[in-house]
PDB file of C-alpha atoms and ligand atoms in Angstrom:
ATOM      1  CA  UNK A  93       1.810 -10.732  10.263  1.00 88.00           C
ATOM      2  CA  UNK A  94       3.155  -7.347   9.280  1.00 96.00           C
ATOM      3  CA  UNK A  95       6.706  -6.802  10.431  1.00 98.00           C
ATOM      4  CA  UNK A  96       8.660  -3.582  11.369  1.00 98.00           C
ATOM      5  CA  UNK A  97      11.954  -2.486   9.616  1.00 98.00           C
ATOM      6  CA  UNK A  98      13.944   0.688  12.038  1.00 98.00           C
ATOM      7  CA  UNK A  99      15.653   2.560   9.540  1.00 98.00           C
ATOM      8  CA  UNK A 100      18.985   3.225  10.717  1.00 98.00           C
ATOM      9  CA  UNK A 101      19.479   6.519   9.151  1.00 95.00           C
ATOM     10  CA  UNK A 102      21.929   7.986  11.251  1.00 96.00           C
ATOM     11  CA  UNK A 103      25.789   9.399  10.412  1.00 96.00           C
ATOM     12  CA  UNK A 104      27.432   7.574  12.455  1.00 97.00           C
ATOM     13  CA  UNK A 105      28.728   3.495  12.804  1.00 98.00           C
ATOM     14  CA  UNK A 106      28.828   3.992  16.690  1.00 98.00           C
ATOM     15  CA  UNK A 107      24.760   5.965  16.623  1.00 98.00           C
ATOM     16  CA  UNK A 108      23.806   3.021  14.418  1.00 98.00           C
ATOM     17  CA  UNK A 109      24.948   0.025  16.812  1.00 98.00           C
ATOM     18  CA  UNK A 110      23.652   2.334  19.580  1.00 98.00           C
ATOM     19  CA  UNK A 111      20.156   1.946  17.645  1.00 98.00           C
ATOM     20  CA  UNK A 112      20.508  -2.056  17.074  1.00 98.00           C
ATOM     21  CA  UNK A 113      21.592  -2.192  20.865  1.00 98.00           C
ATOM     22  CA  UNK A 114      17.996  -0.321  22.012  1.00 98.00           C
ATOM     23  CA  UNK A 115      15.571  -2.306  19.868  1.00 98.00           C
ATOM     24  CA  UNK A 116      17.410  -5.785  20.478  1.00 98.00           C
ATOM     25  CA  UNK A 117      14.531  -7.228  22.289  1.00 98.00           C
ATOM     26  CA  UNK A 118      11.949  -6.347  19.711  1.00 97.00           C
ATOM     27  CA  UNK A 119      13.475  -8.398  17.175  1.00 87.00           C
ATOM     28  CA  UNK A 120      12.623  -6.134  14.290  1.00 97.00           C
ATOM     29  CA  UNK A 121      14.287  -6.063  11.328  1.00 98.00           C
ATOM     30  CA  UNK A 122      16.829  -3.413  10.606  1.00 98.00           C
ATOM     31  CA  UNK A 123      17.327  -1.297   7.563  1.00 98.00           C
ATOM     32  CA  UNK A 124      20.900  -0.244   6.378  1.00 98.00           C
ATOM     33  CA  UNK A 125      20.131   2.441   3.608  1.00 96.00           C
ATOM     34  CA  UNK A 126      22.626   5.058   1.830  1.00 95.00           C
ATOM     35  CA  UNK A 127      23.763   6.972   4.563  1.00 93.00           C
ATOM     36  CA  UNK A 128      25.166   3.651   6.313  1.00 96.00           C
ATOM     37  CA  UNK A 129      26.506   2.140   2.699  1.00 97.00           C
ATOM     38  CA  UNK A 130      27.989   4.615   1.889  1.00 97.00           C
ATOM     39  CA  UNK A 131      29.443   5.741   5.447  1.00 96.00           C
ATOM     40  CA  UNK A 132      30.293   2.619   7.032  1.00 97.00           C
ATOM     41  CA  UNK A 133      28.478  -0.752   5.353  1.00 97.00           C
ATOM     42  CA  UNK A 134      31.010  -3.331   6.652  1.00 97.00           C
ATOM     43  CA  UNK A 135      31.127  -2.204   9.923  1.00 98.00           C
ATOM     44  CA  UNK A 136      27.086  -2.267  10.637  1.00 98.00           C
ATOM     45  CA  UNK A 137      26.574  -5.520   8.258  1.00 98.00           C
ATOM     46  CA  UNK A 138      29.387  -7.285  10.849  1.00 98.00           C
ATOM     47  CA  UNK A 139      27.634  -5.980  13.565  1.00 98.00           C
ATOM     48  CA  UNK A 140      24.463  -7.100  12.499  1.00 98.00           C
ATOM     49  CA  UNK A 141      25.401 -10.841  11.451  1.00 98.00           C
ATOM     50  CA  UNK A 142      27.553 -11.268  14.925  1.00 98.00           C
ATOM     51  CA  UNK A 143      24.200 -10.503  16.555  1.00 98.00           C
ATOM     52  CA  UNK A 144      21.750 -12.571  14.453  1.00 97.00           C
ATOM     53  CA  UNK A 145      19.803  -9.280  13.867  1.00 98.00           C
ATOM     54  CA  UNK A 146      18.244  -9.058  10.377  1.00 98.00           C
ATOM     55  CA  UNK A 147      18.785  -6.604   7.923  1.00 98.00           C
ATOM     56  CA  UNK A 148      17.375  -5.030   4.364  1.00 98.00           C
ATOM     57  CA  UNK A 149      19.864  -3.514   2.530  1.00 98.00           C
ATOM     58  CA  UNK A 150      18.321  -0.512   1.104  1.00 98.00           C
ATOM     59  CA  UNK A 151      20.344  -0.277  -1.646  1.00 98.00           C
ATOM     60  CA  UNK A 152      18.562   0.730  -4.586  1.00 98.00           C
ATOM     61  CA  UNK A 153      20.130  -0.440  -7.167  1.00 98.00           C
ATOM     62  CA  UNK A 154      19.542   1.008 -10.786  1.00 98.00           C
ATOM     63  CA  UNK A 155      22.530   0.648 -12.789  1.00 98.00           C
ATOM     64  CA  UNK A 156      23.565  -2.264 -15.946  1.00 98.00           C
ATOM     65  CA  UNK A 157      22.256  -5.394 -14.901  1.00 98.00           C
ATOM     66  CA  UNK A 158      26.029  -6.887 -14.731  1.00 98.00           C
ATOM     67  CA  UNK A 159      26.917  -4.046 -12.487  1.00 98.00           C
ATOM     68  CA  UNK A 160      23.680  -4.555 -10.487  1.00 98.00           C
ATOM     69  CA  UNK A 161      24.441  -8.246 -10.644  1.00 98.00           C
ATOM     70  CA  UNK A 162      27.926  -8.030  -9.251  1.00 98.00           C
ATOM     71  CA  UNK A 163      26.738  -5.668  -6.286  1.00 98.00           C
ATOM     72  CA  UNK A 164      23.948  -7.977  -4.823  1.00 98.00           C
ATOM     73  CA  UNK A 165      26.368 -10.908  -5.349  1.00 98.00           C
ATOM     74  CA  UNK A 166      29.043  -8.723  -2.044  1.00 98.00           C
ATOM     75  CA  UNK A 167      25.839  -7.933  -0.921  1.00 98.00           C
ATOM     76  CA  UNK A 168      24.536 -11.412   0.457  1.00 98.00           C
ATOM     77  CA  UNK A 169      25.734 -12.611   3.762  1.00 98.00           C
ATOM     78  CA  UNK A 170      23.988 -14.413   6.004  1.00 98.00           C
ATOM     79  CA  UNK A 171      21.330 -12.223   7.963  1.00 97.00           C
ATOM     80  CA  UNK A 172      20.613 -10.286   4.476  1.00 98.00           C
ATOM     81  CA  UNK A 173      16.916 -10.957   4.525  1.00 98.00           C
ATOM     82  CA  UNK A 174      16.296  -8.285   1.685  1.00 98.00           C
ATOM     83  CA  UNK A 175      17.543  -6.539  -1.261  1.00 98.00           C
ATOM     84  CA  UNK A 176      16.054  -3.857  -3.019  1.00 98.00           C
ATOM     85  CA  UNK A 177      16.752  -2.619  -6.848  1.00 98.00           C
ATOM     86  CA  UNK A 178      14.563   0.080  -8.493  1.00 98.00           C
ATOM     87  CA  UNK A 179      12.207  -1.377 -10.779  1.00 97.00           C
ATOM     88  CA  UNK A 180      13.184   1.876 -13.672  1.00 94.00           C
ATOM     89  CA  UNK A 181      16.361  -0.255 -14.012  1.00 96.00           C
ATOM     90  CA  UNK A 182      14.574  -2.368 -16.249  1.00 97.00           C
ATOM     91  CA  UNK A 183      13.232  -6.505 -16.705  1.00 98.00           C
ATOM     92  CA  UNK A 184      16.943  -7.970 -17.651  1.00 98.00           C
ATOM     93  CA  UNK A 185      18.573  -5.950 -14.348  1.00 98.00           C
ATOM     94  CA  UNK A 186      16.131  -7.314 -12.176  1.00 98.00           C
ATOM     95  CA  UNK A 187      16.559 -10.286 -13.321  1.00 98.00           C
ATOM     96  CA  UNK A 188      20.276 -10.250 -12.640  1.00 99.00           C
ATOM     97  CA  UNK A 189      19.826  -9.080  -9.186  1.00 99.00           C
ATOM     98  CA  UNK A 190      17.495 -12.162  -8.343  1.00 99.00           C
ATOM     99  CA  UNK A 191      19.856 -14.754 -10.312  1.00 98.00           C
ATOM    100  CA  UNK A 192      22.693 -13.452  -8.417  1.00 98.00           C
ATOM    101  CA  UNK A 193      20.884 -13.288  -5.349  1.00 98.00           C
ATOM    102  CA  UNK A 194      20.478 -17.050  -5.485  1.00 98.00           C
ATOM    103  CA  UNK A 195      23.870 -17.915  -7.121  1.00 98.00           C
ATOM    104  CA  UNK A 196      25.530 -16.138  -4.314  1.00 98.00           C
ATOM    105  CA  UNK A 197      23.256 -17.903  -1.793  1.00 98.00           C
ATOM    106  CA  UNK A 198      23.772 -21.304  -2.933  1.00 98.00           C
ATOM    107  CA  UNK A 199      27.379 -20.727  -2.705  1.00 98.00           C
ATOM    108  CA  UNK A 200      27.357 -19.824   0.803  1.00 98.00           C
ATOM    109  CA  UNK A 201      24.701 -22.347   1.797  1.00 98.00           C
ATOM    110  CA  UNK A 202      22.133 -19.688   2.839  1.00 98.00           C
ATOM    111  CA  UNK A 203      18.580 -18.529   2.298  1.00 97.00           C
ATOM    112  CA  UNK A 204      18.811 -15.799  -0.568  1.00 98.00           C
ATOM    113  CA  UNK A 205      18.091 -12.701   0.346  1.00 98.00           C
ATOM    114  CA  UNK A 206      14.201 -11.273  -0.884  1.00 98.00           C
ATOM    115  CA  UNK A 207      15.039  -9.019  -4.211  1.00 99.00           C
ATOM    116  CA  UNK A 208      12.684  -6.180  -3.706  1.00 98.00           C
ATOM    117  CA  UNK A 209      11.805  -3.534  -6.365  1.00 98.00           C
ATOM    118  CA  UNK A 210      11.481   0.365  -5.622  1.00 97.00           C
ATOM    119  CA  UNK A 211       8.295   0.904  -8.092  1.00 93.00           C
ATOM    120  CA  UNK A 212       7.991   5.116  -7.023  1.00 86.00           C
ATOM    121  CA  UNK A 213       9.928   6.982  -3.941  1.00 86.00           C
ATOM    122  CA  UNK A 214       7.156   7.597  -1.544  1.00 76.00           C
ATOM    123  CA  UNK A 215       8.847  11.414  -1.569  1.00 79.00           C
ATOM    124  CA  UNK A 216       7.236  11.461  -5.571  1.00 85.00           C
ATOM    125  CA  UNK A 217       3.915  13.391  -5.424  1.00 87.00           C
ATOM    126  CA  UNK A 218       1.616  12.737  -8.052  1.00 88.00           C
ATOM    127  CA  UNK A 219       2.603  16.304  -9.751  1.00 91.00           C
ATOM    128  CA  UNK A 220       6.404  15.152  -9.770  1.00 93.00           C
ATOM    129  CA  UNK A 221       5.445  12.266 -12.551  1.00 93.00           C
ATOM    130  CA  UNK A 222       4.989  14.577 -15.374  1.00 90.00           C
ATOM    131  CA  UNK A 223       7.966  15.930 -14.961  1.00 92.00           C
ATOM    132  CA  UNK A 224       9.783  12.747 -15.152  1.00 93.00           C
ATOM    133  CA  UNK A 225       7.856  12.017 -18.255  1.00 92.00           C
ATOM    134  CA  UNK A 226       5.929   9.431 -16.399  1.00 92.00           C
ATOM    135  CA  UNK A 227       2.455   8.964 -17.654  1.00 91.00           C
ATOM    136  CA  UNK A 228      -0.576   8.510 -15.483  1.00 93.00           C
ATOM    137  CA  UNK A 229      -0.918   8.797 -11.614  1.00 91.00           C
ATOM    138  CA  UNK A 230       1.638   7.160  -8.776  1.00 88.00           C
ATOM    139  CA  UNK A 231      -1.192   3.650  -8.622  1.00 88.00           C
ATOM    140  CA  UNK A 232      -0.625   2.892 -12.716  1.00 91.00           C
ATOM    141  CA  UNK A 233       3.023   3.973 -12.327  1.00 93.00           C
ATOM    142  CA  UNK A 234       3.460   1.220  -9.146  1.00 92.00           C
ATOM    143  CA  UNK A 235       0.925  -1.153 -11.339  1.00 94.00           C
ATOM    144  CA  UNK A 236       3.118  -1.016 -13.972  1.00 95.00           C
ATOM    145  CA  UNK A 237       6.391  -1.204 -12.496  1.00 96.00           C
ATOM    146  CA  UNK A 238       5.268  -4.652  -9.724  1.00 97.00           C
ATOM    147  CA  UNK A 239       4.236  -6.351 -12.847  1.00 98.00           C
ATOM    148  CA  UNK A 240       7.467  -6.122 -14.514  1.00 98.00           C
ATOM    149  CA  UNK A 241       8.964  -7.035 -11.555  1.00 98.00           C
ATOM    150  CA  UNK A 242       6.806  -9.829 -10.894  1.00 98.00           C
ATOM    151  CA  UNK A 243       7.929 -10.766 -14.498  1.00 98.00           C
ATOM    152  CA  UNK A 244      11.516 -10.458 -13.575  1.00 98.00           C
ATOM    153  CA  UNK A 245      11.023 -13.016 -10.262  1.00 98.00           C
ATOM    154  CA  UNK A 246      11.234 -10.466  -7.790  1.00 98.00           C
ATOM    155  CA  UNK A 247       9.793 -11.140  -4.601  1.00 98.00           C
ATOM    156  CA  UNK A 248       7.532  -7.962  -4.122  1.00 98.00           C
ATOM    157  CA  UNK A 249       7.563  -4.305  -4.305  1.00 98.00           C
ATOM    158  CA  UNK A 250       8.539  -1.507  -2.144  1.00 96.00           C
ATOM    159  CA  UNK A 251       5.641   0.976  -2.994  1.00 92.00           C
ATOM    160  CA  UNK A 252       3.407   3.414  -0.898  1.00 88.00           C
ATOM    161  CA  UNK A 253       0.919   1.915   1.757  1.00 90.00           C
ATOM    162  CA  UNK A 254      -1.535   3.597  -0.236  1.00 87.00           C
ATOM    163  CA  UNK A 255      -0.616   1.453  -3.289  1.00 88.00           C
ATOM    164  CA  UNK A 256      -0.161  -1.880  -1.258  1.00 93.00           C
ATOM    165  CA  UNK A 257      -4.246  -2.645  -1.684  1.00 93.00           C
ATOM    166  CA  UNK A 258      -4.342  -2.675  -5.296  1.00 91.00           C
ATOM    167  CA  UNK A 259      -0.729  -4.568  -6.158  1.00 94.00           C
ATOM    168  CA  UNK A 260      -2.068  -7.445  -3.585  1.00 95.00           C
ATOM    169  CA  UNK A 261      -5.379  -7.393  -5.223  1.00 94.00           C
ATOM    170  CA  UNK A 262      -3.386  -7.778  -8.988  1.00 94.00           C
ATOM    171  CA  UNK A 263      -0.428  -9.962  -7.928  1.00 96.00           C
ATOM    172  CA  UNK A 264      -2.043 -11.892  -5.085  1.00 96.00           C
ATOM    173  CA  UNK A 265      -0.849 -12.414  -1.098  1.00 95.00           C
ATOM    174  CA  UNK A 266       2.257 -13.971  -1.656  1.00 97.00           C
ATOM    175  CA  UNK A 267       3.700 -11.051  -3.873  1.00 98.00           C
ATOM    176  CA  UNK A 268       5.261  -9.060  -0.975  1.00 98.00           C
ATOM    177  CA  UNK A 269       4.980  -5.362  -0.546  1.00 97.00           C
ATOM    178  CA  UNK A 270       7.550  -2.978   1.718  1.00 97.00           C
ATOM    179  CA  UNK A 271       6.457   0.112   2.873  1.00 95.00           C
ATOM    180  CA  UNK A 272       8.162   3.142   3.821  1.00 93.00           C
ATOM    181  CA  UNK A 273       6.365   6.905   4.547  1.00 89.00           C
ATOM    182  CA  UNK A 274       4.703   5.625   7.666  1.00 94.00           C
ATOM    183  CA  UNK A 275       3.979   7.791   9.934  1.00 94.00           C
ATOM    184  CA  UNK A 276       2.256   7.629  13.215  1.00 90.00           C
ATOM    185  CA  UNK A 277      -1.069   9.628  14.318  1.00 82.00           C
ATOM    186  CA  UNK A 278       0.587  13.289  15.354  1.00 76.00           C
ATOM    187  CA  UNK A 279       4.737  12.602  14.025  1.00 81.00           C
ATOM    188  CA  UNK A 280       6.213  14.821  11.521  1.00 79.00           C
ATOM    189  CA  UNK A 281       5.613  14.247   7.494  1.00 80.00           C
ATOM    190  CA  UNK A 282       9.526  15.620   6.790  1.00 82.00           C
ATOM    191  CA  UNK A 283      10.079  15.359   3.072  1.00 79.00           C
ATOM    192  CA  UNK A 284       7.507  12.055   2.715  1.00 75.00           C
ATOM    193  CA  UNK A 285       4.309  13.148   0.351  1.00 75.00           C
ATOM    194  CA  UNK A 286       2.463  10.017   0.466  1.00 72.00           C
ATOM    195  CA  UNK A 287       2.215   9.116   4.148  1.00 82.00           C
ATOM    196  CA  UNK A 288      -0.075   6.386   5.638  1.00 92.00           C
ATOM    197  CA  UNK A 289      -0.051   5.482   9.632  1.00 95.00           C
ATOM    198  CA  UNK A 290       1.357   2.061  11.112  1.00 96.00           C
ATOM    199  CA  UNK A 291      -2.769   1.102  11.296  1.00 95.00           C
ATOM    200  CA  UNK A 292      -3.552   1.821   7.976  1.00 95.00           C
ATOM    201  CA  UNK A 293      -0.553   0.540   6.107  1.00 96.00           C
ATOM    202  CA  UNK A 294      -0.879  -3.207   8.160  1.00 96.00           C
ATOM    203  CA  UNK A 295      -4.755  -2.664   6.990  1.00 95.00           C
ATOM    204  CA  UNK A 296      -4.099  -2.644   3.011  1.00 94.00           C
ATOM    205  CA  UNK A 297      -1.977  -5.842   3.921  1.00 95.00           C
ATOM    206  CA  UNK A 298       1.973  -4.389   3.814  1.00 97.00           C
ATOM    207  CA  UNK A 299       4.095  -6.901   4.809  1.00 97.00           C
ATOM    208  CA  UNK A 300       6.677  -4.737   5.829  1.00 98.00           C
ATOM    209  CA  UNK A 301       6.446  -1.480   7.247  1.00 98.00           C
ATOM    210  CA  UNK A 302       9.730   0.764   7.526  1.00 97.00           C
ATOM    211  CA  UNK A 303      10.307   3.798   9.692  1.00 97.00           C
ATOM    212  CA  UNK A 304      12.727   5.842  10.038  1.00 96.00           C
ATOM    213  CA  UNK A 305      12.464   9.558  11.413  1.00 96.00           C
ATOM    214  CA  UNK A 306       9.773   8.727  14.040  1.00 96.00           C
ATOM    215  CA  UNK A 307      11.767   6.092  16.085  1.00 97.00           C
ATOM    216  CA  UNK A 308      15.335   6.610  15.007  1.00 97.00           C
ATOM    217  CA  UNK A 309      14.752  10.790  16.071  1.00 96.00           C
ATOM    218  CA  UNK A 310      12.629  10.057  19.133  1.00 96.00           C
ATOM    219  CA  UNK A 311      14.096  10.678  22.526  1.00 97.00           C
ATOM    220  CA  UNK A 312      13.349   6.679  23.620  1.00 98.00           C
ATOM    221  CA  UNK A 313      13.902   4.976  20.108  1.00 98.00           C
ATOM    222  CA  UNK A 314      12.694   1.718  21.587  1.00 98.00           C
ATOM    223  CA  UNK A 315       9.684   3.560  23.571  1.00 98.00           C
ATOM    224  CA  UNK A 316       8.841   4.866  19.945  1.00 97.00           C
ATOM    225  CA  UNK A 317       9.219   1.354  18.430  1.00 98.00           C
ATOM    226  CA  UNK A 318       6.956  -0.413  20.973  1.00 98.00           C
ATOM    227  CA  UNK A 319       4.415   2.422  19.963  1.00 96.00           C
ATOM    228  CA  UNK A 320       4.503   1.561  16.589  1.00 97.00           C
ATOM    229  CA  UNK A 321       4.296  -2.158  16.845  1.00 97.00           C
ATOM    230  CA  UNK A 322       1.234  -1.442  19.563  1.00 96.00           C
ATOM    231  CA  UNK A 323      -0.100   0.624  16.447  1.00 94.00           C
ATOM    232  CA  UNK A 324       0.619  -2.226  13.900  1.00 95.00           C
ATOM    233  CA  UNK A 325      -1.322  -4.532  15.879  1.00 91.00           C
ATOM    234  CA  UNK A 326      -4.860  -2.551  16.183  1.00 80.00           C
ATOM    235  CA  UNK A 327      -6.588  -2.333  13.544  1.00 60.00           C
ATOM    236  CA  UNK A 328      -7.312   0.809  11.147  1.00 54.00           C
TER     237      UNK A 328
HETATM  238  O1  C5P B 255      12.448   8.707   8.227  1.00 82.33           O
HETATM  239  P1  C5P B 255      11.512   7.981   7.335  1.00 82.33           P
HETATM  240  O2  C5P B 255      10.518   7.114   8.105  1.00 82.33           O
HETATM  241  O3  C5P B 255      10.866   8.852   6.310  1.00 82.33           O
HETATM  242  O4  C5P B 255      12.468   6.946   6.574  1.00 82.33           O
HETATM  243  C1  C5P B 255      12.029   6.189   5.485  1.00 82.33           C
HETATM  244  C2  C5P B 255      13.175   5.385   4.959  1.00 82.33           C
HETATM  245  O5  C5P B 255      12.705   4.592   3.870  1.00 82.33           O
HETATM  246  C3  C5P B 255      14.335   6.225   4.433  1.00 82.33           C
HETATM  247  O6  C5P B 255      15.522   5.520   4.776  1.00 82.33           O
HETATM  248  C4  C5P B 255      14.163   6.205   2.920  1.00 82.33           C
HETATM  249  O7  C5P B 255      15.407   6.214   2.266  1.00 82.33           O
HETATM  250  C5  C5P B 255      13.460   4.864   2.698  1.00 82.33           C
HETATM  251  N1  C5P B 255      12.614   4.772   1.501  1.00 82.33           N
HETATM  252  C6  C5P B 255      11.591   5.670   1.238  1.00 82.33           C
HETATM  253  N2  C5P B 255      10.836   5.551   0.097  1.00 82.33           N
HETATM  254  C7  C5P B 255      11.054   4.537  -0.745  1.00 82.33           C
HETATM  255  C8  C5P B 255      12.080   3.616  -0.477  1.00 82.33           C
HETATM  256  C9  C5P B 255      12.829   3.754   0.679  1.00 82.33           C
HETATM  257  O8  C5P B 255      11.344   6.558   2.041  1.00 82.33           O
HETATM  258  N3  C5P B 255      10.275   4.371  -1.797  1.00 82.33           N
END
């Protein structure tokens, strides 16, 4: 079963809890991406684990795999379901993030978080990849990239809903895949190129599905949730 990830892209510690208040009863997972590291991480993390309300750090890591290493090692904490590093860091970082991941774990007695690999931003349109010197289209670029992270022992991919067919069909069901750039029948696109609705993105068999804009902007974020799972459920 597909599960929903609420981005919790907002300025603000106080909007955030707000936002983990109003989709309490859903149970959904809740994402804690740059704006909220870099604005107030221990402050939503705390208020997260108090509540037993899951989270994926949205971190993106992409640096030397010691560095990247050290991070996801403050990173896990109990209710840290998943970690995410961009695959362009390379086989040897990823591999640091998922060692530390489970050195970190063990010490704390907890499930390790999920390491999860960006292959390409769902804001990348096809024409972008030439101009980062990347050859071939956005499905051999996120080919390329899950296999290396498959190699590396992450735990899946965060990749478009349009790519999540093809990397299950390669790496099998158990190779997760994360999607963000959903948007439901009628919302707004905003800066996402590669866009797929709740329906279709549960149909080419995402595991997770992450929104942001369409709930976190909507006048009833939970009425907007609720939509979305509704949407989830039917089939494309
Ligand atoms: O508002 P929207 O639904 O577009 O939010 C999508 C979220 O997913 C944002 O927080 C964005 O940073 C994140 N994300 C993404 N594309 C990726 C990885 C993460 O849009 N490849």
């Amino acid at each position: 079963m597909a599960q929903l990830i609420v981005a919790l892209d907002v300025p603000s510690a106080g909007k955030a809890e707000e936002l983990v208040d109003a989709l309490y009863e859903l149970d959904v997972i809740v994402k804690v991406g740059l704006e909220a590291l870099c604005g107030y991480p221990e402050r939503i993390l705390s208020y997260c684990e108090a509540r037993d309300v899951r989270t994926f750090v949205d971190a993106k890591l992409h640096d030397i795999p010691r560095t990247v290493g050290a991070a996801v090692a403050q990173l896990v904490r109990p209710g840290v379901h998943i970690i995410n590093v961009h695959a362009l860091g390379g086989l040897e970082m990823m591999q640091a993030a998922v060692e530390s991941a489970a050195g970190r774990a063990g010490e704390l007695g907890i499930e390790p978080p999920r390491i999860l690999a960006v292959t390409l931003l769902t804001s990348i349109a096809p024409e972008d990849l030439n101009e980062l010197g990347l050859q071939g289209g956005p499905g051999e670029n996120a080919i390329r990239l899950a296999a290396l992270a498959r190699d590396a022992g992450c735990a899946g991919v965060v990749c478009s809903a349009q790519e999540a067919g093809d990397l299950k069909r390669f790496f099998g069901d158990d190779f997760l895949t994360l999607t963000p750039g959903i948007r439901p029948i009628g919302s707004a696109h905003g800066d996402q190129k590669r866009v797929t609705t709740p329906a279709q993105a549960v149909a080419a068999g995402a595991d997770y599905l992450v929104v942001g804009r369409p709930i976190v902007e909507a006048a009833d974020p939970l009425a907007a949730a609720k939509a979305i799972l509704e949407e989830m459920s039917v089939r494309a």
